[in-house]
PDB file of C-alpha atoms in Angstrom:
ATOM      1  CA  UNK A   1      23.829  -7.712   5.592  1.00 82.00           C
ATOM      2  CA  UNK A   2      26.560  -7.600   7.913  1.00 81.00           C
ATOM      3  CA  UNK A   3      24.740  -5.550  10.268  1.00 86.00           C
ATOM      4  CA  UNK A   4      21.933  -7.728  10.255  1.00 90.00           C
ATOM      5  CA  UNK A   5      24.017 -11.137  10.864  1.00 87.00           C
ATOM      6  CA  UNK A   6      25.373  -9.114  14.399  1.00 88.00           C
ATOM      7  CA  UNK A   7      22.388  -8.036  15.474  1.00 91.00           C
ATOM      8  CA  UNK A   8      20.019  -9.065  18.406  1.00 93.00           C
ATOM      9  CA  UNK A   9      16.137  -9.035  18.524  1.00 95.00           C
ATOM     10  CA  UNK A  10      14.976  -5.543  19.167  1.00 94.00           C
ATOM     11  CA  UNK A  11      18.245  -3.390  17.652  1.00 96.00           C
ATOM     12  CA  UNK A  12      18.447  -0.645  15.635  1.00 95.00           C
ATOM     13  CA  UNK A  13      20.262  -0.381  12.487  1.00 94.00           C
ATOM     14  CA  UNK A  14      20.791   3.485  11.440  1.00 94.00           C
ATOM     15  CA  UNK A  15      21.940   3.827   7.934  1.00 94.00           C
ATOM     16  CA  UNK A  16      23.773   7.030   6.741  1.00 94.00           C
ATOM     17  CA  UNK A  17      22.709   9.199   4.152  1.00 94.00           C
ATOM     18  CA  UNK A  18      24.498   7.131   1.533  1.00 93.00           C
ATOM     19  CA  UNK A  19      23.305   4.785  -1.466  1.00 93.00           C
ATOM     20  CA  UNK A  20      23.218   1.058  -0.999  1.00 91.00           C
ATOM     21  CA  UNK A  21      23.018  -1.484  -3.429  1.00 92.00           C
ATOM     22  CA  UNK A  22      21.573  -4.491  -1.422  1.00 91.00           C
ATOM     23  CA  UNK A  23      19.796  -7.881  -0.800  1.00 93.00           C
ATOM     24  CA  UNK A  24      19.479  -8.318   2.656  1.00 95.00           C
ATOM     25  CA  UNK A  25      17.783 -11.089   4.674  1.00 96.00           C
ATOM     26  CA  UNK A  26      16.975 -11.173   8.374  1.00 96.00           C
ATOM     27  CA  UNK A  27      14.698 -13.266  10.545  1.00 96.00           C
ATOM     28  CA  UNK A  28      15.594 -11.271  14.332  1.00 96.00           C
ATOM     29  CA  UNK A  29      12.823  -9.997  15.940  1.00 97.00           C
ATOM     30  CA  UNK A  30      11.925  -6.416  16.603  1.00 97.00           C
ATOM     31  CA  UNK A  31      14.619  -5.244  14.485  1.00 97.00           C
ATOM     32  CA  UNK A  32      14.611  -1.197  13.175  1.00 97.00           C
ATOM     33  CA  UNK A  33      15.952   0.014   9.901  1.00 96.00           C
ATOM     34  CA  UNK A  34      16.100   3.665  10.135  1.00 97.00           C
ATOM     35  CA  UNK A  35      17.778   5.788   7.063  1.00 96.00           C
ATOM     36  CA  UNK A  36      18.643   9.019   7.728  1.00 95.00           C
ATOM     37  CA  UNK A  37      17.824  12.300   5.412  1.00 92.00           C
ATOM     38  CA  UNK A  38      19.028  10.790   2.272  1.00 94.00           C
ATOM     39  CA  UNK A  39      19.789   6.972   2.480  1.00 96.00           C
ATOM     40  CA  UNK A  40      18.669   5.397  -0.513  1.00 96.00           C
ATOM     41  CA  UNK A  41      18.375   1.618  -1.173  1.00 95.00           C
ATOM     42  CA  UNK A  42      18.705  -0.071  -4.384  1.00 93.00           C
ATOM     43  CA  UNK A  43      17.223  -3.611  -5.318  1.00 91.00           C
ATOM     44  CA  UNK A  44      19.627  -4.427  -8.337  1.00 91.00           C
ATOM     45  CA  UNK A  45      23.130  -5.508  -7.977  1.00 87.00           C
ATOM     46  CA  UNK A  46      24.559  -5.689 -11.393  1.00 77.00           C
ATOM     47  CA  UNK A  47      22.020  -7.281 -13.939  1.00 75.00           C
ATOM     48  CA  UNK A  48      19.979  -9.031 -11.387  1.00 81.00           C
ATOM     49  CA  UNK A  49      16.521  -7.842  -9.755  1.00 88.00           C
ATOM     50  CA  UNK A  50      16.364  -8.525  -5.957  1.00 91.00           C
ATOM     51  CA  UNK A  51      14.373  -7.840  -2.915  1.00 93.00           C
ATOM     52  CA  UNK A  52      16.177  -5.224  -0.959  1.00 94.00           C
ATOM     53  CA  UNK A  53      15.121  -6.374   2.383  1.00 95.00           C
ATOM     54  CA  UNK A  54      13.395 -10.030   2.824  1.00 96.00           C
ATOM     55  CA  UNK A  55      12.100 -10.432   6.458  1.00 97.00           C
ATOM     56  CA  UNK A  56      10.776 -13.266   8.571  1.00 97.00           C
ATOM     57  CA  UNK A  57       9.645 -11.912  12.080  1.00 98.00           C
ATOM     58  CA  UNK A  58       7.325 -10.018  13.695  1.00 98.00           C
ATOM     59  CA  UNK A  59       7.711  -6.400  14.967  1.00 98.00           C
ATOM     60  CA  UNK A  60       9.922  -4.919  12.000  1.00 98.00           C
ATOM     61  CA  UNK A  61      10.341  -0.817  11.718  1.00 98.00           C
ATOM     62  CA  UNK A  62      11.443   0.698   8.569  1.00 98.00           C
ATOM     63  CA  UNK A  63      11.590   4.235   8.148  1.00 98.00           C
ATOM     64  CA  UNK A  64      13.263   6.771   6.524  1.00 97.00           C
ATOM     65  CA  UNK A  65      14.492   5.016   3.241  1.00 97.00           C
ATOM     66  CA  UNK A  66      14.379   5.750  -0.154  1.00 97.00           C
ATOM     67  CA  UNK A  67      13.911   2.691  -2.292  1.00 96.00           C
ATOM     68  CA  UNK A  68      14.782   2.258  -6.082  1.00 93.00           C
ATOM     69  CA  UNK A  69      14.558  -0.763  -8.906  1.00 91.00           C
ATOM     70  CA  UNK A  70      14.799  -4.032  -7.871  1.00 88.00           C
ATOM     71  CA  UNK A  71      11.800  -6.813  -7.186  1.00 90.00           C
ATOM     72  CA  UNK A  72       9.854  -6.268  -4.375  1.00 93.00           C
ATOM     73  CA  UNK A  73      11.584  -3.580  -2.217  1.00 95.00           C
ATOM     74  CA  UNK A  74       9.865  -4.917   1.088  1.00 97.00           C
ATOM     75  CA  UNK A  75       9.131  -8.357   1.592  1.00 97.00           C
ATOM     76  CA  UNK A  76       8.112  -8.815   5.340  1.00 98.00           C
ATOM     77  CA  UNK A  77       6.790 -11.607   6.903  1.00 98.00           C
ATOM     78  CA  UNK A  78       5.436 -11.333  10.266  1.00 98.00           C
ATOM     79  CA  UNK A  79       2.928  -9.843  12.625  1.00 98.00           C
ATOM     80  CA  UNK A  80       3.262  -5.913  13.820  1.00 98.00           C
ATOM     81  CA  UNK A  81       5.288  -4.544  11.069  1.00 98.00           C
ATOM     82  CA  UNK A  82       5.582  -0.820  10.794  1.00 98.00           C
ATOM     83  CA  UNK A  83       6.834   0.947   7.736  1.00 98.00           C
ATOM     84  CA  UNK A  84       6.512   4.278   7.616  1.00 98.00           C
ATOM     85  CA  UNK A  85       8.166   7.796   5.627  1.00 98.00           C
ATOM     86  CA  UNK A  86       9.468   6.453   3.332  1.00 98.00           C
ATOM     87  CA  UNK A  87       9.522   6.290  -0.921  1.00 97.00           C
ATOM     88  CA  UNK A  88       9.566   3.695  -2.584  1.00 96.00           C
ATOM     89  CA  UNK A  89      10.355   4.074  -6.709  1.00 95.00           C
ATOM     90  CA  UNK A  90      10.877   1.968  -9.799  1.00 91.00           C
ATOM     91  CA  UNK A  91       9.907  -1.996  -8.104  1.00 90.00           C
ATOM     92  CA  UNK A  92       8.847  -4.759 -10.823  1.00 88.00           C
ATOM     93  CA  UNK A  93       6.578  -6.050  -8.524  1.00 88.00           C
ATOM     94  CA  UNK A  94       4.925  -5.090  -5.330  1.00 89.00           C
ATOM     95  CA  UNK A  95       6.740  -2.379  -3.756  1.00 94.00           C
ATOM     96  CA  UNK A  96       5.869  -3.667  -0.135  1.00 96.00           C
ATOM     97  CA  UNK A  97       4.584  -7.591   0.336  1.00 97.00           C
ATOM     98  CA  UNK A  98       3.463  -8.057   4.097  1.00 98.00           C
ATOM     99  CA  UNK A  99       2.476 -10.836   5.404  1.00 98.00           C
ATOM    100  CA  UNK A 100       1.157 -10.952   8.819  1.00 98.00           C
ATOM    101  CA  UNK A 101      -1.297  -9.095  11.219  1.00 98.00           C
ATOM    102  CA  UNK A 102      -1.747  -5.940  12.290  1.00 98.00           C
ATOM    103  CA  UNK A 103       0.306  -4.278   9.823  1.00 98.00           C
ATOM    104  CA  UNK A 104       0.562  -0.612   9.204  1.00 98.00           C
ATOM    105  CA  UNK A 105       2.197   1.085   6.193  1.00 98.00           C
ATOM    106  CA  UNK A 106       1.987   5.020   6.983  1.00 98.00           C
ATOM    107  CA  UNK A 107       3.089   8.611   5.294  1.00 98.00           C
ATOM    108  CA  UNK A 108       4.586   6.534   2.444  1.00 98.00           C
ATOM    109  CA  UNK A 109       5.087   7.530  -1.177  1.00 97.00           C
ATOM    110  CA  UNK A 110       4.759   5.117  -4.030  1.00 96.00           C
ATOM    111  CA  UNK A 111       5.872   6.224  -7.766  1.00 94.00           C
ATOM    112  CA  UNK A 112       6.105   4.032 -10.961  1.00 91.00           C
ATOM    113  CA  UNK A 113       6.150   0.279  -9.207  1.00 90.00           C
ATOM    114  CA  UNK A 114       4.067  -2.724 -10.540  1.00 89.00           C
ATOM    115  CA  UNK A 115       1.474  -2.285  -7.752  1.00 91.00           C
ATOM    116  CA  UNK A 116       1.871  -0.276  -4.274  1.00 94.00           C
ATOM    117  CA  UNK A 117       1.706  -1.842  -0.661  1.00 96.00           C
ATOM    118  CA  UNK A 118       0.253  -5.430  -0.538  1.00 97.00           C
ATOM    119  CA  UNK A 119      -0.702  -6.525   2.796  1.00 98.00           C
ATOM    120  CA  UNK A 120      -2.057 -10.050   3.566  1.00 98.00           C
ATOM    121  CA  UNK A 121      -3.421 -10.258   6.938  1.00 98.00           C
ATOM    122  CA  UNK A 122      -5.976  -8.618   9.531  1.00 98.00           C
ATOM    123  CA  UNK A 123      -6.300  -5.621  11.358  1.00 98.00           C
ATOM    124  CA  UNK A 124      -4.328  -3.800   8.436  1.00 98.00           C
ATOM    125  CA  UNK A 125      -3.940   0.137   8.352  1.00 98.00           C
ATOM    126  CA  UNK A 126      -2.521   1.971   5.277  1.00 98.00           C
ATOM    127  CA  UNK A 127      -2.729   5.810   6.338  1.00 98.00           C
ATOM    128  CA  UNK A 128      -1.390   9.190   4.622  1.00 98.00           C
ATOM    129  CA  UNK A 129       0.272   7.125   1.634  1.00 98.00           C
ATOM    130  CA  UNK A 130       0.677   8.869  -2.090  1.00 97.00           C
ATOM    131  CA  UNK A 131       0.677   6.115  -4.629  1.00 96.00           C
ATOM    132  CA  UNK A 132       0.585   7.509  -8.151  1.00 94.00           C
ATOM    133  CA  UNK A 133       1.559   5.883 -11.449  1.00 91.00           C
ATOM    134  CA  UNK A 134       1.097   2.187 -10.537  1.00 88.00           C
ATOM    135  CA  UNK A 135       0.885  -0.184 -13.684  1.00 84.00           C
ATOM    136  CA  UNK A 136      -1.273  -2.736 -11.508  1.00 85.00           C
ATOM    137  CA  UNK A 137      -2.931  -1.453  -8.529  1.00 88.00           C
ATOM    138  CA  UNK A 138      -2.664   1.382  -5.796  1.00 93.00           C
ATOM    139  CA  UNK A 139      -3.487  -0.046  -2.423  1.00 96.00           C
ATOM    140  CA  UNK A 140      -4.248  -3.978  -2.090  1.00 95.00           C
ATOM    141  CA  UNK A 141      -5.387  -5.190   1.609  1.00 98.00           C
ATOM    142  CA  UNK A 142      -6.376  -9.550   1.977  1.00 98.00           C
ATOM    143  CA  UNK A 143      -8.252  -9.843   5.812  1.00 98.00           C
ATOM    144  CA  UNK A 144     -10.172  -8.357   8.089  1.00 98.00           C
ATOM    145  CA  UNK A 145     -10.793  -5.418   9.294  1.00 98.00           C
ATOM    146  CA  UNK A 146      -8.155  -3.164   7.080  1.00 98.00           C
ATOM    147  CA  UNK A 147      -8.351   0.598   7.560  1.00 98.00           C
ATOM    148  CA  UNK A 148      -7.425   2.519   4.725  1.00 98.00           C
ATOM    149  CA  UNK A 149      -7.815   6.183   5.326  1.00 98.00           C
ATOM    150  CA  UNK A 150      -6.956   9.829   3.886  1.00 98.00           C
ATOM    151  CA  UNK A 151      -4.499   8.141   1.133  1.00 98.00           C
ATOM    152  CA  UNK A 152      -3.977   9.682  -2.408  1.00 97.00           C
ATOM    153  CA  UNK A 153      -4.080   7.409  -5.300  1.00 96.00           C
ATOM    154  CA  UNK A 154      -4.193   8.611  -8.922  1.00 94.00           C
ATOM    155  CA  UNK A 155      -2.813   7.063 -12.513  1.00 90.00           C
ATOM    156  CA  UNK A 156      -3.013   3.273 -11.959  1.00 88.00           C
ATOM    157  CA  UNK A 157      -2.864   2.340 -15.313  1.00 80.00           C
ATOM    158  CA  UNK A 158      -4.485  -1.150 -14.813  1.00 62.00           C
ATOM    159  CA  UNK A 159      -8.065  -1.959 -16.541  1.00 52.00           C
ATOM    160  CA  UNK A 160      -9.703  -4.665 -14.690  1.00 53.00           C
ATOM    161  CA  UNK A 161     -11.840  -4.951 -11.662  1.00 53.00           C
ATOM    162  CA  UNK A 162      -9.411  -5.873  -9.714  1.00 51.00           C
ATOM    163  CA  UNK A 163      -6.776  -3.721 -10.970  1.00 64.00           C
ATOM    164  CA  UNK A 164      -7.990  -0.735  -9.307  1.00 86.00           C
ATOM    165  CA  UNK A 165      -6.833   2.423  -6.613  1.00 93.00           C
ATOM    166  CA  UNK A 166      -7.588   0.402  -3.561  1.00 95.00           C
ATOM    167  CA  UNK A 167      -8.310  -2.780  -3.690  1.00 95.00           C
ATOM    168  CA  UNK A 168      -9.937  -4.485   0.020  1.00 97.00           C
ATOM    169  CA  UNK A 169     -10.702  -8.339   0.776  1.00 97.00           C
ATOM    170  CA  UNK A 170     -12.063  -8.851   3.602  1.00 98.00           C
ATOM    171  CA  UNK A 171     -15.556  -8.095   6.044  1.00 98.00           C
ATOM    172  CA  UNK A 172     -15.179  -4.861   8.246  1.00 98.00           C
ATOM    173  CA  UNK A 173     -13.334  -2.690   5.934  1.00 98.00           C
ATOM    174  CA  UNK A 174     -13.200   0.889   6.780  1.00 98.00           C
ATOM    175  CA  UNK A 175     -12.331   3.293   3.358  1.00 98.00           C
ATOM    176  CA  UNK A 176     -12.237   6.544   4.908  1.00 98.00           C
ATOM    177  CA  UNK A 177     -11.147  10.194   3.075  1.00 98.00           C
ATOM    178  CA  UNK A 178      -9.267   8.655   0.583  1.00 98.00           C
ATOM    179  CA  UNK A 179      -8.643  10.871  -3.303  1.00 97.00           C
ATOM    180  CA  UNK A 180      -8.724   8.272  -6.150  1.00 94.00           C
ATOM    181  CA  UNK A 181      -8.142   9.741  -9.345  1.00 93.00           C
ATOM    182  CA  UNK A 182      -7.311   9.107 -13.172  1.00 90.00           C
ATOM    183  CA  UNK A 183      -7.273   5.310 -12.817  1.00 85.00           C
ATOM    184  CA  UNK A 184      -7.536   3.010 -15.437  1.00 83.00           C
ATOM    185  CA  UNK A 185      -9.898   0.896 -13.432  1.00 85.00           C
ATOM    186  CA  UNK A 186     -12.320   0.941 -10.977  1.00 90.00           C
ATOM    187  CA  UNK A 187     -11.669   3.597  -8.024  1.00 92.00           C
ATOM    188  CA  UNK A 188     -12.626   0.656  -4.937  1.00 95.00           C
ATOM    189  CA  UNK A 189     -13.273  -2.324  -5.214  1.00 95.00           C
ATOM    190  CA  UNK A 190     -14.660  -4.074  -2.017  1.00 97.00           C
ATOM    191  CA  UNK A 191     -15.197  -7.948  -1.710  1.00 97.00           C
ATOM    192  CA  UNK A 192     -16.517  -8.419   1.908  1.00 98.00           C
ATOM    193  CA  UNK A 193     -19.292  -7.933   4.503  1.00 98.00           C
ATOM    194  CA  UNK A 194     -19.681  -4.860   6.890  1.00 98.00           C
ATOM    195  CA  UNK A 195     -17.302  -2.486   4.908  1.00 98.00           C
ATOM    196  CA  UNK A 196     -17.829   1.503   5.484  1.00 98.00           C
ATOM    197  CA  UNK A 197     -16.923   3.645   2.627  1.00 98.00           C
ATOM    198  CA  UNK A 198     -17.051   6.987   3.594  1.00 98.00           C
ATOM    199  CA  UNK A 199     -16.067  10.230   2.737  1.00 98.00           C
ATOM    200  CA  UNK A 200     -13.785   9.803  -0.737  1.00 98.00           C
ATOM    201  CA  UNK A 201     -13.001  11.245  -3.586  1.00 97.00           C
ATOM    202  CA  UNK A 202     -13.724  10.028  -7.251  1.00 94.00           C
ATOM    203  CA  UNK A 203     -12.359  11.679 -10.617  1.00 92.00           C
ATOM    204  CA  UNK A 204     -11.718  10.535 -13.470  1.00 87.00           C
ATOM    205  CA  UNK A 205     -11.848   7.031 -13.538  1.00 84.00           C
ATOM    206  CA  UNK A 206     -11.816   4.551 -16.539  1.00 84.00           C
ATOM    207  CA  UNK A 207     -14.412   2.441 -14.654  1.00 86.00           C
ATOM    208  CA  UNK A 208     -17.142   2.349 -11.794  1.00 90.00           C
ATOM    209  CA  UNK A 209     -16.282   4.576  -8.518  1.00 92.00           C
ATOM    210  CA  UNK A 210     -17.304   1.649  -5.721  1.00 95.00           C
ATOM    211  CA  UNK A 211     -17.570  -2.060  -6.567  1.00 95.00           C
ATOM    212  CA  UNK A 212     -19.039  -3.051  -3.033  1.00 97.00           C
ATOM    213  CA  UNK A 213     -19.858  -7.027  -3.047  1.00 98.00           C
ATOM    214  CA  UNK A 214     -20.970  -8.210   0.551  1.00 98.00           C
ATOM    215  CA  UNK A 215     -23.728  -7.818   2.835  1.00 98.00           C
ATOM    216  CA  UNK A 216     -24.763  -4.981   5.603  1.00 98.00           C
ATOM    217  CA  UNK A 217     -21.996  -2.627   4.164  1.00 98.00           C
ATOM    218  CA  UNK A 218     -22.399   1.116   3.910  1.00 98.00           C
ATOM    219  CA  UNK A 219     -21.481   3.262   1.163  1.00 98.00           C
ATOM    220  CA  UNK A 220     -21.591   7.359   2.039  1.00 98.00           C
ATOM    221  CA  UNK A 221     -21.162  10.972   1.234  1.00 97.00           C
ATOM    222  CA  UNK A 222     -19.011  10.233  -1.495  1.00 97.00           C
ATOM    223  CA  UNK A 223     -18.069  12.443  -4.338  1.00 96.00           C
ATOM    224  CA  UNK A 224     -17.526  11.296  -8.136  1.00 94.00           C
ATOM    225  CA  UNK A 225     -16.253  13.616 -11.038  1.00 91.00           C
ATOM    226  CA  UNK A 226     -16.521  12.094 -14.284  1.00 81.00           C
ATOM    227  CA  UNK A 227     -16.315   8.965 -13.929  1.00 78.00           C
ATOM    228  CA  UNK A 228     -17.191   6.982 -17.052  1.00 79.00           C
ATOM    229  CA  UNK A 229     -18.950   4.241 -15.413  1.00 81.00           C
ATOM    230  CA  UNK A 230     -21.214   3.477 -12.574  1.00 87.00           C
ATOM    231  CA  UNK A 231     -20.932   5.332  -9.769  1.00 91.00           C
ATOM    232  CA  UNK A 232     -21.691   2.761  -7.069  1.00 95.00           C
ATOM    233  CA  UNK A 233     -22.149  -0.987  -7.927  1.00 95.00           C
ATOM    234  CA  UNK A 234     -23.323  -3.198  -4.620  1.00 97.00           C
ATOM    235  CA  UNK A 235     -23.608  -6.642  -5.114  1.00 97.00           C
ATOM    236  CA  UNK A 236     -25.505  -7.999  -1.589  1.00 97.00           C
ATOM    237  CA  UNK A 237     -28.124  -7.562   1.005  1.00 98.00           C
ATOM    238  CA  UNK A 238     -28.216  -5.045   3.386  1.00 98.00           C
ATOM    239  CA  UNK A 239     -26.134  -2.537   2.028  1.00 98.00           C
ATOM    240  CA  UNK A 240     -27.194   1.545   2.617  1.00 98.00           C
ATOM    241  CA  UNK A 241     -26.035   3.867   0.247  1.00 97.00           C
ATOM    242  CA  UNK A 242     -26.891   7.339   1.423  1.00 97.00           C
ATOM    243  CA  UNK A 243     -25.568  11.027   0.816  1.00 95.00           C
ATOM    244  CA  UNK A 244     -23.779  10.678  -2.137  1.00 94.00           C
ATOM    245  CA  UNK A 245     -22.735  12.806  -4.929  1.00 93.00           C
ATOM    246  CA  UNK A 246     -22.898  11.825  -8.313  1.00 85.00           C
TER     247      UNK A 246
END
């Protein structure tokens, strides 16, 4: 925290390959929290369950952490915020909360949290992330125009529609290459006009592959593997669904 209280908008905070046990808060600008090989970051300080970093400004980097227990490791509000290689294990809640525009969350793990990275805002991308044995949901995206391409999500042990792998709310989705496997619920769930989901990878899910609700969306050359319900469910007008295997 102390590092954070002397800094100025744009700095760089490099932390050494130690662990931490910290709640920090910041609202400088532009700030970047870089670990090195080995710096771990721990949400709990004695009995109590805390965000380990709690953000209000735009153009935040984080990178290189490992994060452990605790609330909601990430809690970042702002516009432009970049997280990227780092692992985040053992949250109660949402391992990342963004909440701003033109986020991007990138060559991320996520392991045994409530739910993976939650982004509120447009223009969101969520790229080469692993999220496995979620007790909520995988991926979760609220606005426009998310991306959310070539990520790996398997064992989300929730059971509802909304409860799913990757979760997208929004018109002009993109859902691109992703692997979604041995989920409790439903692989994707869209809720939005103009999506494109293209190109993933269904297996043993508890529920439907695709839950597409909107209009003039598109819905190809996907593969599903024993899925026990519905392969593709579209709810709207417009919609293709073309070159998939079932």
């Amino acid at each position: 925290q102390e590092a954070v209280n002397n800094a100025q908008e744009g700095d760089t905070i490099l932390v050494s390959a130690v662990e931490y046990f910290e709640n920090v808060e910041s609202s400088v600008p532009g700030l970047q929290f870089i670990g090195k090989r080995g710096a771990r970051w721990d949400g709990n300080i004695g009995q109590s369950e805390g965000d380990c970093l709690n953000s209000e400004a735009d153009g935040i980097l984080v990178q290189g952490f490992t994060f452990r227990n605790g609330r909601t490791h990430l809690r970042l509000y702002g516009n432009g915020i970049l997280i990227q290689r780092c692992t985040f294990q053992g949250g109660s809640s949402d391992a990342i909360y963004i909440g701003g525009d033109g986020a991007i969350v990138q060559r991320c793990v996520f392991q045994a949290n409530d739910s993976g990275p939650y982004i509120s805002g447009d223009g969101a991308l969520v790229q080469n992330v692993v999220c496995s044995w979620q007790s909520d949901e995988g991926i979760h995206v609220d606005g426009a125009d998310a991306q959310v391409l070539r990520n790996r999500v398997s064992y989300v042990s929730g059971d509802g529609d909304e409860e799913t792998g990757i979760y997208v709310n929004g018109s002009g989705a993109v859902i691109e290459g992703n692997s979604i496997s041995n989920n409790g619920g439903t692989g994707v769930y869209v809720n939005g006009d103009g999506a494109l989901v293209d190109g993933n990878r269904f297996r043993r899910n508890d529920s439907n592959g695709i839950n597409l609700y909107g209009n003039d969306g598109q819905v190809l050359s996907n593969r599903f593997q024993f899925t026990d319900g519905t392969g593709v469910y579209v709810s709207g007008d417009g919609n293709l669904v073309s070159e998939n295997t079932l």
